[in-house]
Amino acid sequence: MEGFNRNIQEQLIIFESIIRKNTKLMNVLNVLQEYAKTNSKFHDYYVGAGSVNQTVFNYLSNKEIDYGIKDFDIVYFDEDLSYEAEDKIIKDLDKLFKDKSIEFDVKNEARVHIWYNEKYSDKRDPYTSVEDAISKWGATVTCIGVRLENDKLITYCPYGLNDIFSMTIRPIKAYFNKENYDSRCERWLKKWPNLNIIGWDD
């Protein structure tokens, strides 16, 4: 909790120092930084969710820094909504990560509503930006994205960093539901029993 209740500038410094301890995450960020220089469709992007918040959880819990991290969530925003454009980026990244033992999941957040509404018979509105998408990821600690620009860590954290530094799980209900939230909390508690869970109805 060394970053808890500090000003945001101090928190960002502490947060970055923790992120940089995860060599696999930094490897991903470095690869993406270089890829973004050569692909104009991939400039508005972040790595977010589990690999970010779980790196901090692990550091604060004195666990191995990459404990429990299965893959890396890569999100970007491109107004080309075709499957082919997204698939090309997926294949490009697959080649770049092939020899690095990196598992990743990549999505163009501009087109999520297309396949999501078809798959789940829903009426989800389109995201307006990659930041808009990140801000609706179910819990405040997952709503954090990072990328490198000129080797400087750029962090998007619409709900601040107090929750991640206090290991508090707080629901974001925009595009989530109680069942999914409770299931996620149950899974996380098995790995990080020192989490502070705020119930869906609290």
Short mmCIF file of C-alpha atoms in Angstrom, two decimals:
data_model
loop_
_atom_site.label_atom_id
_atom_site.label_comp_id
_atom_site.label_asym_id
_atom_site.label_seq_id
_atom_site.Cartn_x
_atom_site.Cartn_y
_atom_site.Cartn_z
CA MET A 1 0.00 0.00 0.00
CA GLU A 2 3.01 2.30 -0.34
CA GLY A 3 1.22 4.35 -2.99
CA PHE A 4 -2.13 4.62 -1.20
CA ASN A 5 -3.47 8.14 -0.61
CA ARG A 6 -0.47 9.86 -2.16
CA ASN A 7 -0.91 12.52 -4.82
CA ILE A 8 -1.34 11.22 -8.33
CA GLN A 9 2.13 12.30 -9.48
CA GLU A 10 3.77 10.27 -6.69
CA GLN A 11 1.43 7.36 -7.35
CA LEU A 12 2.32 7.29 -11.04
CA ILE A 13 6.03 7.15 -10.20
CA ILE A 14 5.51 4.25 -7.80
CA PHE A 15 3.15 2.52 -10.24
CA GLU A 16 5.68 2.77 -13.06
CA SER A 17 8.47 1.41 -10.88
CA ILE A 18 6.32 -1.66 -10.16
CA ILE A 19 5.29 -2.18 -13.80
CA ARG A 20 8.93 -2.03 -14.91
CA LYS A 21 9.77 -4.92 -12.56
CA ASN A 22 7.70 -7.24 -14.77
CA THR A 23 10.18 -8.05 -17.54
CA LYS A 24 7.66 -9.99 -19.62
CA LEU A 25 5.17 -7.11 -19.52
CA MET A 26 7.94 -4.66 -20.42
CA ASN A 27 8.93 -6.93 -23.30
CA VAL A 28 5.36 -6.74 -24.61
CA LEU A 29 5.30 -2.96 -24.22
CA ASN A 30 8.58 -2.57 -26.06
CA VAL A 31 7.44 -4.75 -28.97
CA LEU A 32 4.19 -2.80 -29.26
CA GLN A 33 6.03 0.52 -29.12
CA GLU A 34 8.10 -0.49 -32.14
CA TYR A 35 5.14 -1.98 -33.99
CA ALA A 36 3.12 1.23 -33.52
CA LYS A 37 5.86 3.15 -35.35
CA THR A 38 5.28 1.10 -38.51
CA ASN A 39 1.49 0.65 -38.48
CA SER A 40 -0.68 3.77 -38.65
CA LYS A 41 -3.74 1.75 -37.64
CA PHE A 42 -2.10 0.80 -34.36
CA HIS A 43 -1.19 4.02 -32.59
CA ASP A 44 -4.11 4.48 -30.22
CA TYR A 45 -3.53 1.44 -28.00
CA TYR A 46 -2.86 0.14 -24.48
CA VAL A 47 -2.02 -3.03 -22.61
CA GLY A 48 -4.52 -3.31 -19.79
CA ALA A 49 -6.57 -5.36 -17.36
CA GLY A 50 -5.08 -8.48 -15.74
CA SER A 51 -1.42 -8.22 -16.65
CA VAL A 52 -1.34 -4.69 -15.24
CA ASN A 53 -3.37 -4.96 -12.04
CA GLN A 54 -2.03 -8.41 -11.22
CA THR A 55 1.55 -7.17 -11.52
CA VAL A 56 0.75 -4.66 -8.78
CA PHE A 57 -1.14 -7.26 -6.72
CA ASN A 58 1.88 -9.55 -6.90
CA TYR A 59 4.31 -6.85 -5.86
CA LEU A 60 2.15 -5.81 -2.89
CA SER A 61 1.61 -9.47 -1.91
CA ASN A 62 5.32 -10.40 -2.12
CA LYS A 63 4.63 -12.93 -4.88
CA GLU A 64 6.57 -13.54 -8.08
CA ILE A 65 5.90 -10.48 -10.21
CA ASP A 66 4.20 -12.44 -13.02
CA TYR A 67 2.32 -14.89 -10.79
CA GLY A 68 -1.15 -15.72 -12.13
CA ILE A 69 -0.79 -13.74 -15.34
CA LYS A 70 -1.97 -15.94 -18.22
CA ASP A 71 -1.90 -13.48 -21.10
CA PHE A 72 -1.72 -9.84 -22.09
CA ASP A 73 -4.79 -7.86 -23.12
CA ILE A 74 -3.94 -5.50 -25.98
CA VAL A 75 -6.61 -3.03 -27.05
CA TYR A 76 -6.60 -0.37 -29.72
CA PHE A 77 -9.05 1.88 -31.56
CA ASP A 78 -9.27 1.95 -35.34
CA GLU A 79 -12.27 3.24 -37.27
CA ASP A 80 -11.75 0.55 -39.90
CA LEU A 81 -14.36 -1.88 -38.55
CA SER A 82 -13.58 -4.75 -40.90
CA TYR A 83 -12.65 -8.14 -39.55
CA GLU A 84 -9.77 -8.25 -42.05
CA ALA A 85 -8.08 -5.13 -40.64
CA GLU A 86 -8.21 -6.48 -37.09
CA ASP A 87 -7.10 -9.91 -38.22
CA LYS A 88 -4.03 -8.44 -39.91
CA ILE A 89 -2.92 -6.83 -36.64
CA ILE A 90 -3.53 -10.08 -34.78
CA LYS A 91 -1.38 -11.96 -37.29
CA ASP A 92 1.33 -9.29 -37.20
CA LEU A 93 1.54 -9.49 -33.43
CA ASP A 94 1.44 -13.27 -33.50
CA LYS A 95 4.61 -13.22 -35.59
CA LEU A 96 6.28 -10.67 -33.31
CA PHE A 97 5.51 -12.64 -30.15
CA LYS A 98 5.95 -16.13 -31.61
CA ASP A 99 9.47 -16.67 -30.26
CA LYS A 100 8.87 -14.87 -26.95
CA SER A 101 6.46 -17.31 -25.25
CA ILE A 102 3.88 -14.53 -25.03
CA GLU A 103 0.15 -15.26 -24.96
CA PHE A 104 -1.97 -12.27 -25.89
CA ASP A 105 -5.49 -11.20 -26.74
CA VAL A 106 -5.95 -8.22 -29.06
CA LYS A 107 -9.16 -6.35 -29.87
CA ASN A 108 -10.11 -3.31 -31.89
CA GLU A 109 -12.47 -1.71 -29.36
CA ALA A 110 -14.14 0.27 -32.15
CA ARG A 111 -15.75 -2.92 -33.46
CA VAL A 112 -16.48 -4.81 -30.22
CA HIS A 113 -20.18 -3.91 -30.34
CA ILE A 114 -20.51 -5.61 -33.73
CA TRP A 115 -19.52 -9.12 -32.72
CA TYR A 116 -20.66 -8.77 -29.10
CA ASN A 117 -24.23 -7.81 -29.97
CA GLU A 118 -24.42 -10.60 -32.54
CA LYS A 119 -22.99 -13.21 -30.17
CA TYR A 120 -25.03 -12.24 -27.11
CA SER A 121 -28.14 -10.72 -28.78
CA ASP A 122 -27.38 -7.47 -26.99
CA LYS A 123 -27.65 -3.78 -27.89
CA ARG A 124 -24.31 -2.53 -26.60
CA ASP A 125 -23.45 0.96 -27.88
CA PRO A 126 -20.18 1.47 -29.78
CA TYR A 127 -17.24 2.68 -27.74
CA THR A 128 -16.16 6.20 -28.66
CA SER A 129 -12.45 5.64 -27.95
CA VAL A 130 -10.08 3.07 -26.53
CA GLU A 131 -10.18 5.02 -23.25
CA ASP A 132 -13.99 4.81 -23.22
CA ALA A 133 -13.70 1.03 -23.54
CA ILE A 134 -11.13 0.70 -20.75
CA SER A 135 -13.28 2.78 -18.42
CA LYS A 136 -16.03 0.12 -18.59
CA TRP A 137 -14.00 -3.00 -17.78
CA GLY A 138 -15.91 -4.28 -14.77
CA ALA A 139 -13.73 -3.15 -11.83
CA THR A 140 -11.71 -0.04 -11.15
CA VAL A 141 -8.44 -1.97 -10.88
CA THR A 142 -8.92 -3.47 -14.34
CA CYS A 143 -9.67 -0.06 -15.86
CA ILE A 144 -5.99 0.80 -16.25
CA GLY A 145 -4.05 0.87 -19.51
CA VAL A 146 -0.34 1.38 -20.18
CA ARG A 147 1.87 1.85 -23.21
CA LEU A 148 5.32 3.19 -24.01
CA GLU A 149 6.03 6.35 -25.96
CA ASN A 150 9.70 7.20 -26.41
CA ASP A 151 10.32 4.67 -23.62
CA LYS A 152 8.16 6.70 -21.22
CA LEU A 153 5.26 4.88 -19.58
CA ILE A 154 1.90 6.41 -20.49
CA THR A 155 -0.84 5.42 -18.05
CA TYR A 156 -4.60 5.79 -18.43
CA CYS A 157 -6.40 5.35 -15.09
CA PRO A 158 -9.86 6.99 -15.12
CA TYR A 159 -10.59 5.95 -11.53
CA GLY A 160 -7.18 6.81 -10.15
CA LEU A 161 -4.75 4.42 -8.47
CA ASN A 162 -5.93 4.30 -4.87
CA ASP A 163 -7.93 1.11 -5.38
CA ILE A 164 -5.05 -0.77 -6.95
CA PHE A 165 -2.64 0.33 -4.22
CA SER A 166 -5.11 -0.75 -1.50
CA MET A 167 -5.94 -3.93 -3.46
CA THR A 168 -9.59 -2.94 -3.43
CA ILE A 169 -11.94 -4.53 -5.96
CA ARG A 170 -14.75 -2.08 -6.74
CA PRO A 171 -17.37 -2.79 -9.41
CA ILE A 172 -17.94 -0.76 -12.57
CA LYS A 173 -21.44 -1.65 -13.65
CA ALA A 174 -21.67 -0.07 -17.11
CA TYR A 175 -21.18 -3.25 -19.18
CA PHE A 176 -20.91 -5.86 -16.43
CA ASN A 177 -23.27 -7.82 -14.24
CA LYS A 178 -23.31 -9.19 -10.70
CA GLU A 179 -22.75 -12.80 -11.76
CA ASN A 180 -19.60 -11.98 -13.73
CA TYR A 181 -18.32 -9.65 -11.04
CA ASP A 182 -18.82 -12.20 -8.25
CA SER A 183 -17.16 -14.91 -10.34
CA ARG A 184 -14.13 -12.71 -11.01
CA CYS A 185 -13.82 -11.79 -7.34
CA GLU A 186 -13.99 -15.46 -6.35
CA ARG A 187 -11.21 -16.38 -8.80
CA TRP A 188 -8.99 -13.53 -7.70
CA LEU A 189 -9.44 -14.23 -4.00
CA LYS A 190 -8.04 -17.72 -4.50
CA LYS A 191 -4.81 -16.18 -5.83
CA TRP A 192 -4.69 -13.01 -3.73
CA PRO A 193 -6.58 -13.65 -0.46
CA ASN A 194 -5.58 -10.21 0.85
CA LEU A 195 -7.85 -8.43 -1.64
CA ASN A 196 -10.49 -6.06 -0.27
CA ILE A 197 -13.75 -6.89 -2.04
CA ILE A 198 -16.56 -4.36 -2.34
CA GLY A 199 -19.76 -6.25 -3.05
CA TRP A 200 -21.87 -5.52 -6.12
CA ASP A 201 -24.72 -4.20 -3.96
CA ASP A 202 -22.60 -2.42 -1.32
#
